[in-house]
Short mmCIF file of C-alpha atoms and ligand atoms in Angstrom, two decimals:
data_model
loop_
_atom_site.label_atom_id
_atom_site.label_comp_id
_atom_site.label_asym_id
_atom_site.label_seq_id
_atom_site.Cartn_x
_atom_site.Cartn_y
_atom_site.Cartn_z
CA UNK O 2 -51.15 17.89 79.10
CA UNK O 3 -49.59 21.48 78.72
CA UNK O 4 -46.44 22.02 79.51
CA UNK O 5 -45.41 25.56 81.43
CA UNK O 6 -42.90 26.83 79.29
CA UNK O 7 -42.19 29.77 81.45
CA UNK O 8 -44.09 33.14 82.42
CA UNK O 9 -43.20 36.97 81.24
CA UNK O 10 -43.92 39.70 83.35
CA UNK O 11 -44.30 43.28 82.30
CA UNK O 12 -42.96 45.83 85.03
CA UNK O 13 -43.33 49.18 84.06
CA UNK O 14 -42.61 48.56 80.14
CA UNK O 15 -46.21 49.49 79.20
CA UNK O 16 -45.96 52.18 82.12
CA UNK O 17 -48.92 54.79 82.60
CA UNK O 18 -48.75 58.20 81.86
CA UNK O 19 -47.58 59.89 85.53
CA UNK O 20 -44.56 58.17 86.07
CA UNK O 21 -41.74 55.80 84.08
CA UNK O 22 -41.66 55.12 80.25
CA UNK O 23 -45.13 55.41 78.52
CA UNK O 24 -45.71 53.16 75.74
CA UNK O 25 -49.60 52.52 76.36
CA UNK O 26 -51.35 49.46 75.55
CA UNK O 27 -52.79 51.14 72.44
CA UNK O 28 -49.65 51.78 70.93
CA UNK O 29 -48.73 48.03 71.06
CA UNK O 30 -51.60 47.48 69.99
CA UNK O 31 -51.01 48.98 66.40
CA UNK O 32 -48.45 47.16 65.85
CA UNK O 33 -50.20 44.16 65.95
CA UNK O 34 -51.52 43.39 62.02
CA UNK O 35 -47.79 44.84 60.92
CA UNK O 36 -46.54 42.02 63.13
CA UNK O 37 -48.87 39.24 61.73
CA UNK O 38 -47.90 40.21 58.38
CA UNK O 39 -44.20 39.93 59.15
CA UNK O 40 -44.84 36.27 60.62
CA UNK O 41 -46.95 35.39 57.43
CA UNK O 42 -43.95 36.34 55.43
CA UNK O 43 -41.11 34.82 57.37
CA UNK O 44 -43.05 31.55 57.44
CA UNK O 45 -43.53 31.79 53.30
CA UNK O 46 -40.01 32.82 53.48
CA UNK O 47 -38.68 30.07 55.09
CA UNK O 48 -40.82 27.31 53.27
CA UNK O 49 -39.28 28.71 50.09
CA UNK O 50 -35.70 28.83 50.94
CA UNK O 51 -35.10 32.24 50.89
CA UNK O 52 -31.90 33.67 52.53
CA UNK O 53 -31.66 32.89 56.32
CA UNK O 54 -35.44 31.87 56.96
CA UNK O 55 -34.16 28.37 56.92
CA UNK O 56 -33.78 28.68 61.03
CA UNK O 57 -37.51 28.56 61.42
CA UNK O 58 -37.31 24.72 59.56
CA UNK O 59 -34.90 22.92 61.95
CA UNK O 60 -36.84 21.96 65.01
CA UNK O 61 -38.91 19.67 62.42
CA UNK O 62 -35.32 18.28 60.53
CA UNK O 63 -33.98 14.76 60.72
CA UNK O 64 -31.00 14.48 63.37
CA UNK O 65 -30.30 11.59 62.33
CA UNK O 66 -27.26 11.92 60.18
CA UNK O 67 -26.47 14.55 62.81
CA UNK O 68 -26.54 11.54 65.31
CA UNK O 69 -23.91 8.98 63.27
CA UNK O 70 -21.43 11.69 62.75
CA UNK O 71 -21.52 12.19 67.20
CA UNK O 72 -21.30 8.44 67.04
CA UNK O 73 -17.99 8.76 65.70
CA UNK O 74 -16.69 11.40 68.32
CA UNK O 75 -17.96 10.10 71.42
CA UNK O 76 -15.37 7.62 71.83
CA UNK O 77 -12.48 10.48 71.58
CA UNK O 78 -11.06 11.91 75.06
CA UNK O 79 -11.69 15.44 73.74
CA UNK O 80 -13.46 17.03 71.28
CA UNK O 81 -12.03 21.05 69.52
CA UNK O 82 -14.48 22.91 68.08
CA UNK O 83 -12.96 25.24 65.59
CA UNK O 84 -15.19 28.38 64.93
CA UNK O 85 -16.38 31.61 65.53
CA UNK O 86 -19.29 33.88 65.75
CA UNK O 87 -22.39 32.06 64.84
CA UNK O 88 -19.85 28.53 64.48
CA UNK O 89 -19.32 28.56 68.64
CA UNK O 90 -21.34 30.58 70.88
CA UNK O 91 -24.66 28.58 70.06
CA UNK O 92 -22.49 25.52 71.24
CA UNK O 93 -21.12 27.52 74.47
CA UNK O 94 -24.70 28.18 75.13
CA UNK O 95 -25.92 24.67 75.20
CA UNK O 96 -22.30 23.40 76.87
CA UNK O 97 -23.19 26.30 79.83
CA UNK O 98 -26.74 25.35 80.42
CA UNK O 99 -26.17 21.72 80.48
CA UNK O 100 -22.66 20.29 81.13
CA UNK O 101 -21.05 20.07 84.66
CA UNK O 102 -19.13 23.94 85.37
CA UNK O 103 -15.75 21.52 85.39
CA UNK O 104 -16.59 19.04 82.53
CA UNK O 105 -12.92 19.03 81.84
CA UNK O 106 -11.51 18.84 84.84
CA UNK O 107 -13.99 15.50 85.77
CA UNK O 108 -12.52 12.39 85.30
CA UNK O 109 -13.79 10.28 82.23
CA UNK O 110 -15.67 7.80 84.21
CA UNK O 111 -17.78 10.67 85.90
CA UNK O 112 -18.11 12.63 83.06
CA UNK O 113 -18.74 9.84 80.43
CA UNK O 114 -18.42 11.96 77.26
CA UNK O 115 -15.05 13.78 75.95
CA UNK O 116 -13.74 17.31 76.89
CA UNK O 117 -14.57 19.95 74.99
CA UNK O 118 -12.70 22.76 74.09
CA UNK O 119 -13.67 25.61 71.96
CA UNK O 120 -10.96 27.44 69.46
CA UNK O 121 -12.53 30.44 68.36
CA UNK O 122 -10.36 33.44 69.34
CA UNK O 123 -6.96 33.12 66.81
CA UNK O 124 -4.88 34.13 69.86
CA UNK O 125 -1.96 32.26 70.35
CA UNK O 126 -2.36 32.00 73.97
CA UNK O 127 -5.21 29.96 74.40
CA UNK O 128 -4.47 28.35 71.06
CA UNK O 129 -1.82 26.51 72.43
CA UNK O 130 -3.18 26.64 75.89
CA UNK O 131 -5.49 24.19 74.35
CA UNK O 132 -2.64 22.19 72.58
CA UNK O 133 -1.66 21.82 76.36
CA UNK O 134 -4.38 20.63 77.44
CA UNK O 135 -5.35 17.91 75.07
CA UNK O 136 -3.78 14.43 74.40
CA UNK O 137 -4.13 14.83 70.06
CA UNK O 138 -4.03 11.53 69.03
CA UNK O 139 -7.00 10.86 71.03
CA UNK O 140 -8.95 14.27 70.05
CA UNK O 141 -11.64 14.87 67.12
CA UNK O 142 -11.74 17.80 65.80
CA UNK O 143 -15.11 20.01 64.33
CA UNK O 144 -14.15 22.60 62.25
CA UNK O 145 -17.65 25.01 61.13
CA UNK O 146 -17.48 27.45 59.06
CA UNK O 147 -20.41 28.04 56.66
CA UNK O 148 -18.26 30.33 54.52
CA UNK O 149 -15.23 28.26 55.14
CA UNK O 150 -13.04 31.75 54.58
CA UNK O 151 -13.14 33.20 57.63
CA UNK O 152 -9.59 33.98 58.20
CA UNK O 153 -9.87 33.09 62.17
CA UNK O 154 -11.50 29.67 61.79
CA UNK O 155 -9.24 28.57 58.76
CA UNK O 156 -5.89 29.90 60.43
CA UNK O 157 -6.65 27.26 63.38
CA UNK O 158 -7.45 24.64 61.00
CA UNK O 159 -4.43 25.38 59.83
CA UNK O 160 -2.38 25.44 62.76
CA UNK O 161 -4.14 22.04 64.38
CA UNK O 162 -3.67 20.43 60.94
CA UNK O 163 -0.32 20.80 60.81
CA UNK O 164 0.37 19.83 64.36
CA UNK O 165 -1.42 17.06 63.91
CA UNK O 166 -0.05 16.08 60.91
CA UNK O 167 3.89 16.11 62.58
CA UNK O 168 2.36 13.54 65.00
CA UNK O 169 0.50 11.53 62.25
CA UNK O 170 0.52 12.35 59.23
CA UNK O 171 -1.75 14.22 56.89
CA UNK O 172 -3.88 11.67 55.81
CA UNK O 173 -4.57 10.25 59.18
CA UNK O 174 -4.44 14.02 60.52
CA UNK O 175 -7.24 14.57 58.25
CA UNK O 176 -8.88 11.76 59.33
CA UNK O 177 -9.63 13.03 62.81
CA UNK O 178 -11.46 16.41 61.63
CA UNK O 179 -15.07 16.64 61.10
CA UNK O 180 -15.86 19.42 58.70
CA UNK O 181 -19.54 21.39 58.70
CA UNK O 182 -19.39 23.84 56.48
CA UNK O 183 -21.70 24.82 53.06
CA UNK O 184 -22.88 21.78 51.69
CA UNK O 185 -21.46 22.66 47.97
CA UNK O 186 -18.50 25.04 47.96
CA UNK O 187 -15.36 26.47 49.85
CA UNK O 188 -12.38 25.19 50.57
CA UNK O 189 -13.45 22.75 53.48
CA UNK O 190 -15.98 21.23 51.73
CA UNK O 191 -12.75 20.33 49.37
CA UNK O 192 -11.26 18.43 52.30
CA UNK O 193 -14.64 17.14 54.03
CA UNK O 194 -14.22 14.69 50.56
CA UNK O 195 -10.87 14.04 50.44
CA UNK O 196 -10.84 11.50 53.58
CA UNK O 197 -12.36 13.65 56.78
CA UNK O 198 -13.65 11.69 59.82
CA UNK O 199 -17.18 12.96 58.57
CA UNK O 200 -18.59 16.13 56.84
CA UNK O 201 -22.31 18.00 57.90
CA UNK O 202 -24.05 21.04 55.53
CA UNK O 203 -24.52 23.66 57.03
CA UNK O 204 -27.86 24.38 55.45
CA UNK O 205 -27.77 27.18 52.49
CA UNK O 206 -30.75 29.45 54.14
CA UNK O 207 -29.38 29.35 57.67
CA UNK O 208 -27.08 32.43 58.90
CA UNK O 209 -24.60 31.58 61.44
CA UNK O 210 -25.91 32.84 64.43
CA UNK O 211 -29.47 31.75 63.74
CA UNK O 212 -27.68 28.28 63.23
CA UNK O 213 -27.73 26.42 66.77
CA UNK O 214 -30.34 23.66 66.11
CA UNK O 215 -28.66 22.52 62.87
CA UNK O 216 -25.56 20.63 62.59
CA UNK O 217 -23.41 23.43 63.96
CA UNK O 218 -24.88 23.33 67.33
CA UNK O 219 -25.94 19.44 67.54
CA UNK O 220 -22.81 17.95 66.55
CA UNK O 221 -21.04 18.67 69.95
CA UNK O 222 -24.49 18.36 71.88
CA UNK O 223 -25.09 15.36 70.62
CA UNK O 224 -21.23 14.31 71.25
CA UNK O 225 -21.61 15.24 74.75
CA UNK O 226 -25.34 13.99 75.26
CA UNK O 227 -26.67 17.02 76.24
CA UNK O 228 -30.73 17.09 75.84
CA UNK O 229 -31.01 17.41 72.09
CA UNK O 230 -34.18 15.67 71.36
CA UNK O 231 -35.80 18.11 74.22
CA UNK O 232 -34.29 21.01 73.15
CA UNK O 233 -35.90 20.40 69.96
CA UNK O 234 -39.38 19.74 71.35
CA UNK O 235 -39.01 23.40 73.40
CA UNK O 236 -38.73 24.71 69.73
CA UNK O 237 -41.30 23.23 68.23
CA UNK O 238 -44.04 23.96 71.05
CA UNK O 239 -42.34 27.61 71.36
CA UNK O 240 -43.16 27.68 67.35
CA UNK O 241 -46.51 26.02 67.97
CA UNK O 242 -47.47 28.72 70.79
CA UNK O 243 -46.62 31.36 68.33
CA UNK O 244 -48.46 30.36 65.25
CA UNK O 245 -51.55 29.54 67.62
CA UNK O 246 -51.12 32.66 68.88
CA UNK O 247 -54.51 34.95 68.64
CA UNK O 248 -52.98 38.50 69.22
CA UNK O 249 -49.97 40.51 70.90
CA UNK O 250 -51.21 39.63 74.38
CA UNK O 251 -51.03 35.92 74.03
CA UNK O 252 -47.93 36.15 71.05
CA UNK O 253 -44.58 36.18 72.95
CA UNK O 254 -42.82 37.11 70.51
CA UNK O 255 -44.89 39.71 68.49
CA UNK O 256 -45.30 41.41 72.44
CA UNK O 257 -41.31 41.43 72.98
CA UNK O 258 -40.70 42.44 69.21
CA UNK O 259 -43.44 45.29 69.48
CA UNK O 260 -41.35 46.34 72.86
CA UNK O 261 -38.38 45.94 71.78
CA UNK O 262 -38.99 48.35 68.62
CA UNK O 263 -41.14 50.96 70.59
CA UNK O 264 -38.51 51.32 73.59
CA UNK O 265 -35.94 51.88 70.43
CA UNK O 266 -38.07 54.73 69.34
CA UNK O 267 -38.17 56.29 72.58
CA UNK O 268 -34.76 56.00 72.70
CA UNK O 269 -33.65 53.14 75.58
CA UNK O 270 -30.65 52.39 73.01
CA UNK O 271 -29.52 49.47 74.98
CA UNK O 272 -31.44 45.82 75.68
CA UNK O 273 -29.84 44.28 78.47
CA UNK O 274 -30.39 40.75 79.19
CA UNK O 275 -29.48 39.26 82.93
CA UNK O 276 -30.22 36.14 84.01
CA UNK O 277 -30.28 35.00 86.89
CA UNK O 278 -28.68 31.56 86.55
CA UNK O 279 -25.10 30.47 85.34
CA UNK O 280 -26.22 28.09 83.18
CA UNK O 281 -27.84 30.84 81.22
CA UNK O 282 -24.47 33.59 81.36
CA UNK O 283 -23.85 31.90 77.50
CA UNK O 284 -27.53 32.54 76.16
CA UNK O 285 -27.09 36.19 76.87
CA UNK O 286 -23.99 36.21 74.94
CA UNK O 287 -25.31 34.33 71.94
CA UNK O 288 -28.05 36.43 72.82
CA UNK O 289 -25.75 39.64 72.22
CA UNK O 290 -24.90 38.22 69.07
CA UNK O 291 -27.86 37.46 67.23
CA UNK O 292 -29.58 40.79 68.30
CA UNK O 293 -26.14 42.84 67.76
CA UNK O 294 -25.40 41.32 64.11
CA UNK O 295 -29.02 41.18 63.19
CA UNK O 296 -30.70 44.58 63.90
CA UNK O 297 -27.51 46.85 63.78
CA UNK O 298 -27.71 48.69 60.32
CA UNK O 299 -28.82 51.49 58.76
CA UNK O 300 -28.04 53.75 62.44
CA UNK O 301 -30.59 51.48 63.61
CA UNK O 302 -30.36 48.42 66.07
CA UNK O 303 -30.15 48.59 69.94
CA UNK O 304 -27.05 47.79 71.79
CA UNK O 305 -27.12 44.18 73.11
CA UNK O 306 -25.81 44.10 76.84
CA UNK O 307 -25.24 40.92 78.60
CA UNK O 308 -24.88 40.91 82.68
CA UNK O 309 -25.51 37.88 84.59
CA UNK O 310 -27.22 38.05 88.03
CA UNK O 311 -26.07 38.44 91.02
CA UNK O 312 -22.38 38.90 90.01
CA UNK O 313 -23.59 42.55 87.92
CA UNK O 314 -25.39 43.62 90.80
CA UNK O 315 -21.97 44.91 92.22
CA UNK O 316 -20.61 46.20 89.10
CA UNK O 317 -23.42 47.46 86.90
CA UNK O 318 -26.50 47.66 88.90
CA UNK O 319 -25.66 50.90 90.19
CA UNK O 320 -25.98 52.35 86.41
CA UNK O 321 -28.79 50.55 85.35
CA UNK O 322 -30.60 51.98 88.41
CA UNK O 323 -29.33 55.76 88.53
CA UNK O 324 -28.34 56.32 84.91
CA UNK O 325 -29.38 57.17 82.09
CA UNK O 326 -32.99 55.84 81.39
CA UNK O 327 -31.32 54.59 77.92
CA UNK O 328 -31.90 50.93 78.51
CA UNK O 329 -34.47 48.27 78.01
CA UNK O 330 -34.31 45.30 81.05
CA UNK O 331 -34.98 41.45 80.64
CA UNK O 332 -34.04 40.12 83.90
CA UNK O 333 -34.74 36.13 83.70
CA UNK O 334 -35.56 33.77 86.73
CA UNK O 335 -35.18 30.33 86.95
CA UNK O 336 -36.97 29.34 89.68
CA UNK O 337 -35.70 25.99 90.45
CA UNK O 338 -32.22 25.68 90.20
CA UNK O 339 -30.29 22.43 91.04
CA UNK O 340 -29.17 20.81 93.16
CA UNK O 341 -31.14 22.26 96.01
CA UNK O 342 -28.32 23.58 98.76
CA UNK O 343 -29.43 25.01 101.83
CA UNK O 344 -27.96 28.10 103.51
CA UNK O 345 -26.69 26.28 106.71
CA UNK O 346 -28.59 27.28 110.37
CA UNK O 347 -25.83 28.51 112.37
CA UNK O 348 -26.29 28.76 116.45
CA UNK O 349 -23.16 30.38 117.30
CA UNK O 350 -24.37 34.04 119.03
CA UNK O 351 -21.81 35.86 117.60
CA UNK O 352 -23.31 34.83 113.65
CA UNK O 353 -26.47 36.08 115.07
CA UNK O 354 -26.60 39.07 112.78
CA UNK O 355 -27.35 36.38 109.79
CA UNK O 356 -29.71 34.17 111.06
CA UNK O 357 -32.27 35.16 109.53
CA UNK O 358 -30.76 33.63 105.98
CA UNK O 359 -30.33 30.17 107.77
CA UNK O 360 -32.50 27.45 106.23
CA UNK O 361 -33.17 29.47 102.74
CA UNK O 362 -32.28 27.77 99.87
CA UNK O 363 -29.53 29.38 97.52
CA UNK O 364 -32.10 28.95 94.36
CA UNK O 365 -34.39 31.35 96.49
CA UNK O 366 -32.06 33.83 97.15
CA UNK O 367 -30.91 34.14 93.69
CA UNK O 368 -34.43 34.60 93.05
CA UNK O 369 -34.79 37.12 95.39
CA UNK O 370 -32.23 39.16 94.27
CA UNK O 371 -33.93 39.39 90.68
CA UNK O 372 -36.98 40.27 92.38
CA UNK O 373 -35.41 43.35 94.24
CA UNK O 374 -33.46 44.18 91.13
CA UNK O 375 -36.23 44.35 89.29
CA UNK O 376 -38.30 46.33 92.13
CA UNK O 377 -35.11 48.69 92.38
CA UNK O 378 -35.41 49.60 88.65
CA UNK O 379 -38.80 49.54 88.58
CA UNK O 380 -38.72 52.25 91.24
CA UNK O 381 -36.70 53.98 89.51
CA UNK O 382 -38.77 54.26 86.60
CA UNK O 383 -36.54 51.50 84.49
CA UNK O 384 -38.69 49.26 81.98
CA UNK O 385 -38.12 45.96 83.08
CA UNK O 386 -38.93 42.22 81.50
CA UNK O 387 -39.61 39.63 83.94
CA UNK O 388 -38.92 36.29 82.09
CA UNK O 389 -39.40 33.25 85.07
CA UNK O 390 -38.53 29.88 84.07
CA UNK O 391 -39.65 26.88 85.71
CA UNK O 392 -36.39 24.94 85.19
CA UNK O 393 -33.28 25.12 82.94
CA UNK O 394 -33.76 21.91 80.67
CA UNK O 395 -33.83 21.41 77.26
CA UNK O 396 -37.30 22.10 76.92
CA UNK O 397 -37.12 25.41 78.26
CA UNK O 398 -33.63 26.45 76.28
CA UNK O 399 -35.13 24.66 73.21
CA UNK O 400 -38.32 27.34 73.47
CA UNK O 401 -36.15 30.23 74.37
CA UNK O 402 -33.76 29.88 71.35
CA UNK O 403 -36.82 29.69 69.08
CA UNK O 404 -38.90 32.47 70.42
CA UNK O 405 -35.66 34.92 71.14
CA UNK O 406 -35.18 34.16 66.99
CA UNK O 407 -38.65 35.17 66.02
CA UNK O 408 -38.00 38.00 68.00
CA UNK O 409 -35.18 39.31 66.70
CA UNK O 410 -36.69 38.75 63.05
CA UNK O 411 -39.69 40.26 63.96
CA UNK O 412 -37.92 43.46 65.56
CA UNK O 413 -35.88 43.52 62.07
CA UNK O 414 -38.92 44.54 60.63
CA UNK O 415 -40.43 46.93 62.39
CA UNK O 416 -36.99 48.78 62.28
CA UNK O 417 -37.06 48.35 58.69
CA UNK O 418 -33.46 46.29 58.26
CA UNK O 419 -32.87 43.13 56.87
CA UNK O 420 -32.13 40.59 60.00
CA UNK O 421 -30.59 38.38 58.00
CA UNK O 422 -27.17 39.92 56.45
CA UNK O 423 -24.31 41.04 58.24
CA UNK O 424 -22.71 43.72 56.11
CA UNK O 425 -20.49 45.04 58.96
CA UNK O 426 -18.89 41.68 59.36
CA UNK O 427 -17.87 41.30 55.99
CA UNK O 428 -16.46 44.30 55.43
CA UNK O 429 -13.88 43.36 58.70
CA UNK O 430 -13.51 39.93 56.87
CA UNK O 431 -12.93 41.40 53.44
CA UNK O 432 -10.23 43.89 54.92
CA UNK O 433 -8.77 41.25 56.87
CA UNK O 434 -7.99 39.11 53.85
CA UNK O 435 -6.65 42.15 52.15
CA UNK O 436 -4.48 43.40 54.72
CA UNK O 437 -3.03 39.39 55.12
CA UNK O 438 -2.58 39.51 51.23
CA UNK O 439 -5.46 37.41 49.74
CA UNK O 440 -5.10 37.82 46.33
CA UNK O 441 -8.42 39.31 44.88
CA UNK O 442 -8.44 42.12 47.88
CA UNK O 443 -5.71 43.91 47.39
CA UNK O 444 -8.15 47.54 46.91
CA UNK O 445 -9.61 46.48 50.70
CA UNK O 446 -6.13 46.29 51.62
CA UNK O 447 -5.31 49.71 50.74
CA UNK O 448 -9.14 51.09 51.73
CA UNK O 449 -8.23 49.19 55.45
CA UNK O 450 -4.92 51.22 55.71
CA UNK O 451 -6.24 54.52 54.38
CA UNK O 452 -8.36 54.48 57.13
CA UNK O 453 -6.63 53.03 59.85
CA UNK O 454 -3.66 55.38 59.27
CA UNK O 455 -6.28 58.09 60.60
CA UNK O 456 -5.83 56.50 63.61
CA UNK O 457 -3.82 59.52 65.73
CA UNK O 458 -1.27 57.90 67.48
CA UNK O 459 -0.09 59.00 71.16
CA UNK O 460 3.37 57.38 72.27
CA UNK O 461 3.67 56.89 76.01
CA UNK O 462 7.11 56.29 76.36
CA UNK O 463 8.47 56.65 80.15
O1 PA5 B 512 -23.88 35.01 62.06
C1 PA5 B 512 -23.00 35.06 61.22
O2 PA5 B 512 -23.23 34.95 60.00
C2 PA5 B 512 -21.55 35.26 61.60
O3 PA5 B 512 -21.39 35.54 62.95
C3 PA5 B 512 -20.75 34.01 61.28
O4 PA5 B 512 -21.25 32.94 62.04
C4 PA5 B 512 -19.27 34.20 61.58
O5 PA5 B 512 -18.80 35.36 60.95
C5 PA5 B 512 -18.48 33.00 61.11
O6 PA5 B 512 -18.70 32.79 59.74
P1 PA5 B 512 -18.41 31.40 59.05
O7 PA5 B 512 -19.34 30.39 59.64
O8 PA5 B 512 -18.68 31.63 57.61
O9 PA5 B 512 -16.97 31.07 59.33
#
């Protein structure tokens, strides 16, 4: 039986010549072969092991050492995840699509799994906001970092440790943290050996933020049984779709990669993806991430932009319609959202200016509203992608992960960049550690300050 993964829609992205963006089927069209050959070469790619193709491998990997490490964590009230970047906003995405909006605030008996909290920002605020928050001798902690340098991850392994440790000990500190990191070097692979609760690779060909279906997202799904197995199957028959695929009109993702790189060219600078669902406010973010880090280099790359519908209709709609025609649109749909709440039927004369919402259900008028967003910048000669989803499950996430990563590889290389590095992010990390005095970076140090002492400085003193 096939399964309806979900439906795109194309308004006004193709266009025609007399009005809106013209990109004409013909020009997608000659893309096609480049984009076939790209695919070819990402699969060889990733069946060799080369740098960051791994990502295409995990639908198909054993979770089952992924499994008895959760097994150990379920039983904890809470659950910190220490990470950043590509180590945390896959698991915000699953957390947001799946968990209750107030998973922490249920009680354990409703919620059944622990409370999660995610460290990622080193601010002190919500550092020990979360230090509030949590009773630590009942608490695992998962600290990811595939580099296991990154100064913002290791500073609040640091700080946990040692708080930990002044209630415990080290050794049974230690024995509460969960390490996924590289599975050879760095520093936490050091301390994954020396007595950790448990210890998953990240694997060596997988980039952070193509990392959500390896350990680095599964851990904490599994720990809070969110749909892993189905998420898993969405990837697979998203990847099965794909390679099955005869051309650009039934390939998903060589169609959005071949828009994508052709509204680039024309210059919409700016992708903006809005869904239309909270459960999916976190995708666009991890969204913004893997598109962001992946395809800006080189002066190339368009600007990731997440808004979440309806809430953007009053605060950005107004641009997207009647500005600058600088932007690409996905708008996504889920068509049935749960649970099913009615709009109430109210008799009272004076409410009679509203009837006519009475008896609607509040999944179709967040449908609606997408529809008449998407008319509105349609009208306005605005390319828009119409993604409609039957359902958020696990299926549907699973398939939207994988096909939103083929994209983004794909669009890598028609813009002629390499998806996989992140050169602008090391060169923050690398003057970072010089600037905190990491011995060995002492020239990035002084490189940092040259140029941030360019910085013109305007006191406002009153
Ligand atoms: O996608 C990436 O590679 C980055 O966003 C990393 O995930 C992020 O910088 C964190 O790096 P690490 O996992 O090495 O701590």
């Amino acid at each position: 039986m096939k399964t309806n993964l979900f439906t795109i829609g194309l308004g006004g992205v193709i266009g025609n010549e007399e009005d809106g963006p013209f990109i004409g089927k013909e020009r997608l069209l000659t893309l096609e072969e480049t984009l076939r050959m790209a695919e070819v070469s990402l699969r060889k790619n990733s069946k060799e092991g080369k740098t960051g193709c791994g990502w295409m491998r995990l639908p198909y990997e054993d979770i089952g050492p992924i499994g008895s490490v959760a097994e150990k964590i379920v039983g904890f009230d809470s659950i910190v995840q220490v990470g950043i970047g590509g180590s945390a906003l896959g698991n915000l995405m699953l957390n947001d699509a799946f968990l209750h909006p107030y998973h922490n605030e249920l009680s354990r008996k409703e919620r059944k799994v622990p409370r999660f909290y995610m460290a990622d920002n080193p601010d002190p605020k919500g550092l020990s906001a979360i230090w509030d928050c949590i009773d630590p001798e009942r608490t695992a902690f998962i600290v990811v970092s595939k580099s296991g340098s990154t100064a913002e991850t290791i500073t609040l392994f640091l700080w946990f440790f040692e708080a930990l440790s002044e209630r415990l000990g080290p050794e049974k500190a230690l024995s509460r943290f969960v390490f996924i990191t590289d599975p050879e070097k760095g520093i936490l692979r050091v301390l994954a050996e020396k007595g950790a609760l448990a210890s998953l690779p990240v694997p060596a060909d997988v980039g952070g933020r193509f990392s959500v279906l390896s350990a680095v997202g599964l851990l904490s799904a599994m720990g809070l049984g969110l749909p892993v197995s189905e998420l898993l199957e969405g990837a697979r028959l998203m990847d099965d779709h794909i390679k099955k695929a005869r051309g650009i009109w039934e390939n998903p993702a060589w169609l959005l990669a071949a828009l994508h790189f052709l509204h680039f060219v024309q210059g919409r600078h700016m992708t903006v993806t809005m869904p239309y669902s909270d459960g999916l406010e976190r995708f666009a973010e991890w969204h913004a991430q893997l598109w962001g880090e992946s395809l800006g280099k080189g002066g190339k790359g368009s600007t990731p932009i997440r808004a979440l519908g309806a809430i953007d209709q009053h605060s950005q709609v107004q641009l997207y319609v009647d500005g600058p025609d600088d932007k690409l649109f996905t708008l996504i749909d889920v068509k049935k959202k749960e649970p099913e709440l009615h709009i109430p039927s109210v008799e009272m004369e004076e409410m009679s200016p509203v009837f006519y919402l009475g008896g609607h259900t509040f999944s179709d008028l967040l449908t609606v509203e997408a529809q008449s967003t998407a008319a509105a910048l349609m009208k306005a000669g605005k390319p828009v992608i119409w993604m409609e989803i039957p359902c958020l499950d696990g299926i549907r996430l699973g398939a939207l992960i994988f096909l939103y990563e083929m994209v983004t590889a794909l669009t890598g290389h028609l813009l002629q960049v390499d998806p996989f590095d992140q050169p602008g992010v090391e060169q923050g990390k690398r003057y970072t550690y010089g600037l905190m005095g990491r011995a060995g970076f002492g020239s990035d140090a002084a490189e940092a300050s040259e140029g941030f002492g360019k910085v013109l400085g305007i006191a406002l003193s009153v």
